[in-house]
Amino acid sequence: MQFEAEKSFFTSTLVLLIGIVCILLFMGIIIHRTVLRPLNALNDAVTSSKQTGVFTMPPIILANEIRFLATTFDTVIKKLQTHNQLKSEIAQRKQVEAELRESEASEKQKSRELEQTLQELRHTQMQLVQSEKMSSLGQLVAGVAHEINNPVNFIHGNLHHASQYTQDLLDLLRLYQEYNPAPTAAIQTVTEDIDLEFLREDLPKLLVSMQVGADRIREIVKSLRSFSRLDEAEVKDVDIHEGIDSTLMILHNRLKSKSDYPAIQVVKDYGDLPRIECYAGQLNQVFMNILSNAIDVLDEQNQQRSPAEVIDRPSFITIQTSVIGRDSVTIQIADNGPGIPEAVQNRLFDPFFTTKAVGKGTGMGMSISHQIVTERHKGTLTCHSSPRQGAAFVIEIPIRQTC
């Protein structure tokens, strides 16, 4: 009886174990088919997508969580592909844009270089024309001065003798009248007709006036000859003050009083300068440009003021010279005009820049002056100005150009 019970228990246990094994085998098959195989297929598809970049949904994946995972992964892959594609397109567009910007920058640079080259060519052309003009002017002025100088020297040299001869004749006439107090009727008639007393008084004055005029002409000729050194190419020792005075002499007519306002005053404050080694004619050209501009500015200012204002605040130009240290001199030419705006000061020495009306200025005067001072004389030319405080141009050059 006991044996039967044990046998029955063993049989039941065996059947139970076999059932459990069958269930486990069935569950394993189910898990393998529904989980492991889809996961392996998904893994293979993912591995393949890494190489190809394309994800293909495995057909054995059933509609369950794994399929949802595969679908999600497929969506992520597609979005990633779209992102990579967009990223690639953006990179390409950025590259194209960068190349376009580089091309535009290159074209702009070429355009700037071309514009600069054109500007330099225009500048050079204008300099050549200006240089030729000044050279021709120098030759013309020198020729005119020479032709005038010869007859003026004759007049000037003979005036002294003429004055002496006239004085001798007047003395003789006085002695004659002393010893012949009662002239004949004919002499008395001629004496009254020519107004002898007036002639005796006016003739010396007339000769003095002629002497003053001759001296004036000689000064003008001297200034013309000094200024005419425009075409001299060699460095020479010169008196800077002589060049300034020559320029002022040539501009004398523009400095004189006009019908509406008085003359422009020139105040000279010359220092004790040594003779300067320089290109005299070219420096005279600089003085001419600066002084002419100052006169233009003061004339324009006076035209905009009432006579009372001009009298109350007359126009003047101040010229100061001094030695700086041991090896340089400075020349300052200042006016009491309206001043120069800062924006204009920044472009003052640019080629072709002018504030004058069309036809009244080429815009080359100050540019050439700056080049003459800085390049030819290794100096500096600066402008200092404030609104309603006038303008001052300061030239600083070495005393010696050669070592």
PDB file of C-alpha atoms in Angstrom, residues 103-216:
ATOM      1  CA  SER A 103      34.549  86.347 -53.915  1.00  0.00           C
ATOM      2  CA  GLU A 104      32.729  89.583 -53.049  1.00  0.00           C
ATOM      3  CA  ALA A 105      35.558  90.582 -50.714  1.00  0.00           C
ATOM      4  CA  SER A 106      38.056  89.790 -53.444  1.00  0.00           C
ATOM      5  CA  GLU A 107      36.065  91.842 -55.955  1.00  0.00           C
ATOM      6  CA  LYS A 108      35.754  94.694 -53.479  1.00  0.00           C
ATOM      7  CA  GLN A 109      39.484  94.521 -52.805  1.00  0.00           C
ATOM      8  CA  LYS A 110      40.182  94.553 -56.525  1.00  0.00           C
ATOM      9  CA  SER A 111      37.771  97.465 -56.899  1.00  0.00           C
ATOM     10  CA  ARG A 112      39.494  99.340 -54.071  1.00  0.00           C
ATOM     11  CA  GLU A 113      42.901  98.611 -55.537  1.00  0.00           C
ATOM     12  CA  LEU A 114      41.699  99.747 -58.953  1.00  0.00           C
ATOM     13  CA  GLU A 115      40.199 102.893 -57.457  1.00  0.00           C
ATOM     14  CA  GLN A 116      43.405 103.552 -55.530  1.00  0.00           C
ATOM     15  CA  THR A 117      45.479 102.989 -58.656  1.00  0.00           C
ATOM     16  CA  LEU A 118      43.204 105.321 -60.607  1.00  0.00           C
ATOM     17  CA  GLN A 119      43.449 107.885 -57.822  1.00  0.00           C
ATOM     18  CA  GLU A 120      47.227 107.607 -57.823  1.00  0.00           C
ATOM     19  CA  LEU A 121      47.305 107.970 -61.596  1.00  0.00           C
ATOM     20  CA  ARG A 122      45.099 111.058 -61.417  1.00  0.00           C
ATOM     21  CA  HIS A 123      47.260 112.403 -58.608  1.00  0.00           C
ATOM     22  CA  THR A 124      50.444 111.756 -60.566  1.00  0.00           C
ATOM     23  CA  GLN A 125      48.950 113.290 -63.689  1.00  0.00           C
ATOM     24  CA  MET A 126      47.838 116.364 -61.774  1.00  0.00           C
ATOM     25  CA  GLN A 127      51.262 116.628 -60.168  1.00  0.00           C
ATOM     26  CA  LEU A 128      52.954 116.430 -63.531  1.00  0.00           C
ATOM     27  CA  VAL A 129      50.623 119.072 -64.943  1.00  0.00           C
ATOM     28  CA  GLN A 130      51.086 121.244 -61.869  1.00  0.00           C
ATOM     29  CA  SER A 131      54.846 120.768 -61.950  1.00  0.00           C
ATOM     30  CA  GLU A 132      54.940 121.670 -65.637  1.00  0.00           C
ATOM     31  CA  LYS A 133      52.767 124.714 -64.988  1.00  0.00           C
ATOM     32  CA  MET A 134      54.964 125.892 -62.142  1.00  0.00           C
ATOM     33  CA  SER A 135      58.114 125.240 -64.151  1.00  0.00           C
ATOM     34  CA  SER A 136      56.692 127.224 -67.072  1.00  0.00           C
ATOM     35  CA  LEU A 137      55.553 129.930 -64.675  1.00  0.00           C
ATOM     36  CA  GLY A 138      59.017 130.060 -63.148  1.00  0.00           C
ATOM     37  CA  GLN A 139      60.630 130.450 -66.553  1.00  0.00           C
ATOM     38  CA  LEU A 140      58.075 133.073 -67.595  1.00  0.00           C
ATOM     39  CA  VAL A 141      58.446 135.058 -64.377  1.00  0.00           C
ATOM     40  CA  ALA A 142      62.230 134.847 -64.569  1.00  0.00           C
ATOM     41  CA  GLY A 143      62.145 136.089 -68.162  1.00  0.00           C
ATOM     42  CA  VAL A 144      59.766 138.945 -67.375  1.00  0.00           C
ATOM     43  CA  ALA A 145      61.781 139.910 -64.305  1.00  0.00           C
ATOM     44  CA  HIS A 146      64.965 139.949 -66.360  1.00  0.00           C
ATOM     45  CA  GLU A 147      63.419 142.071 -69.115  1.00  0.00           C
ATOM     46  CA  ILE A 148      61.989 144.538 -66.597  1.00  0.00           C
ATOM     47  CA  ASN A 149      65.122 144.615 -64.498  1.00  0.00           C
ATOM     48  CA  ASN A 150      67.398 146.003 -67.211  1.00  0.00           C
ATOM     49  CA  PRO A 151      65.457 149.210 -68.025  1.00  0.00           C
ATOM     50  CA  VAL A 152      64.573 149.677 -64.358  1.00  0.00           C
ATOM     51  CA  ASN A 153      68.263 149.586 -63.480  1.00  0.00           C
ATOM     52  CA  PHE A 154      68.885 152.293 -66.086  1.00  0.00           C
ATOM     53  CA  ILE A 155      66.124 154.439 -64.611  1.00  0.00           C
ATOM     54  CA  HIS A 156      67.161 153.773 -61.022  1.00  0.00           C
ATOM     55  CA  GLY A 157      70.817 154.439 -61.738  1.00  0.00           C
ATOM     56  CA  ASN A 158      70.117 157.686 -63.612  1.00  0.00           C
ATOM     57  CA  LEU A 159      67.584 159.059 -61.142  1.00  0.00           C
ATOM     58  CA  HIS A 160      70.300 159.889 -58.639  1.00  0.00           C
ATOM     59  CA  HIS A 161      72.204 161.853 -61.263  1.00  0.00           C
ATOM     60  CA  ALA A 162      68.993 163.450 -62.522  1.00  0.00           C
ATOM     61  CA  SER A 163      68.207 164.608 -58.992  1.00  0.00           C
ATOM     62  CA  GLN A 164      71.705 166.008 -58.597  1.00  0.00           C
ATOM     63  CA  TYR A 165      71.569 167.752 -61.982  1.00  0.00           C
ATOM     64  CA  THR A 166      68.144 169.169 -61.189  1.00  0.00           C
ATOM     65  CA  GLN A 167      69.345 170.476 -57.839  1.00  0.00           C
ATOM     66  CA  ASP A 168      72.349 172.085 -59.542  1.00  0.00           C
ATOM     67  CA  LEU A 169      70.089 173.777 -62.084  1.00  0.00           C
ATOM     68  CA  LEU A 170      67.752 175.004 -59.353  1.00  0.00           C
ATOM     69  CA  ASP A 171      70.722 176.390 -57.417  1.00  0.00           C
ATOM     70  CA  LEU A 172      71.942 178.102 -60.576  1.00  0.00           C
ATOM     71  CA  LEU A 173      68.473 179.546 -61.171  1.00  0.00           C
ATOM     72  CA  ARG A 174      68.391 180.856 -57.612  1.00  0.00           C
ATOM     73  CA  LEU A 175      71.780 182.535 -58.056  1.00  0.00           C
ATOM     74  CA  TYR A 176      70.677 184.013 -61.375  1.00  0.00           C
ATOM     75  CA  GLN A 177      67.576 185.494 -59.744  1.00  0.00           C
ATOM     76  CA  GLU A 178      69.702 186.910 -56.922  1.00  0.00           C
ATOM     77  CA  TYR A 179      72.056 188.661 -59.319  1.00  0.00           C
ATOM     78  CA  ASN A 180      69.327 189.585 -61.853  1.00  0.00           C
ATOM     79  CA  PRO A 181      66.379 190.655 -59.747  1.00  0.00           C
ATOM     80  CA  ALA A 182      64.815 192.542 -62.711  1.00  0.00           C
ATOM     81  CA  PRO A 183      64.512 190.112 -65.630  1.00  0.00           C
ATOM     82  CA  THR A 184      63.444 191.229 -69.071  1.00  0.00           C
ATOM     83  CA  ALA A 185      59.783 191.274 -70.047  1.00  0.00           C
ATOM     84  CA  ALA A 186      60.150 188.131 -72.174  1.00  0.00           C
ATOM     85  CA  ILE A 187      61.756 186.193 -69.302  1.00  0.00           C
ATOM     86  CA  GLN A 188      59.113 187.455 -66.908  1.00  0.00           C
ATOM     87  CA  THR A 189      56.359 186.311 -69.277  1.00  0.00           C
ATOM     88  CA  VAL A 190      57.818 182.803 -69.617  1.00  0.00           C
ATOM     89  CA  THR A 191      58.360 182.651 -65.838  1.00  0.00           C
ATOM     90  CA  GLU A 192      54.697 183.386 -65.254  1.00  0.00           C
ATOM     91  CA  ASP A 193      53.523 181.014 -68.011  1.00  0.00           C
ATOM     92  CA  ILE A 194      55.412 178.002 -66.644  1.00  0.00           C
ATOM     93  CA  ASP A 195      54.731 178.929 -63.010  1.00  0.00           C
ATOM     94  CA  LEU A 196      58.407 178.802 -62.124  1.00  0.00           C
ATOM     95  CA  GLU A 197      57.873 178.878 -58.369  1.00  0.00           C
ATOM     96  CA  PHE A 198      55.628 175.804 -58.569  1.00  0.00           C
ATOM     97  CA  LEU A 199      58.179 174.015 -60.758  1.00  0.00           C
ATOM     98  CA  ARG A 200      60.996 174.790 -58.312  1.00  0.00           C
ATOM     99  CA  GLU A 201      58.915 173.361 -55.466  1.00  0.00           C
ATOM    100  CA  ASP A 202      57.361 170.378 -57.293  1.00  0.00           C
ATOM    101  CA  LEU A 203      60.310 169.124 -59.382  1.00  0.00           C
ATOM    102  CA  PRO A 204      62.303 167.708 -56.401  1.00  0.00           C
ATOM    103  CA  LYS A 205      59.129 166.061 -55.112  1.00  0.00           C
ATOM    104  CA  LEU A 206      58.521 164.575 -58.552  1.00  0.00           C
ATOM    105  CA  LEU A 207      62.023 163.124 -58.651  1.00  0.00           C
ATOM    106  CA  VAL A 208      61.628 161.689 -55.137  1.00  0.00           C
ATOM    107  CA  SER A 209      58.361 160.081 -56.226  1.00  0.00           C
ATOM    108  CA  MET A 210      60.094 158.622 -59.269  1.00  0.00           C
ATOM    109  CA  GLN A 211      62.851 157.276 -57.003  1.00  0.00           C
ATOM    110  CA  VAL A 212      60.268 155.623 -54.741  1.00  0.00           C
ATOM    111  CA  GLY A 213      58.528 154.114 -57.771  1.00  0.00           C
ATOM    112  CA  ALA A 214      61.803 152.798 -59.172  1.00  0.00           C
ATOM    113  CA  ASP A 215      62.717 151.287 -55.798  1.00  0.00           C
ATOM    114  CA  ARG A 216      59.295 149.664 -55.666  1.00  0.00           C
TER     115      ARG A 216
END
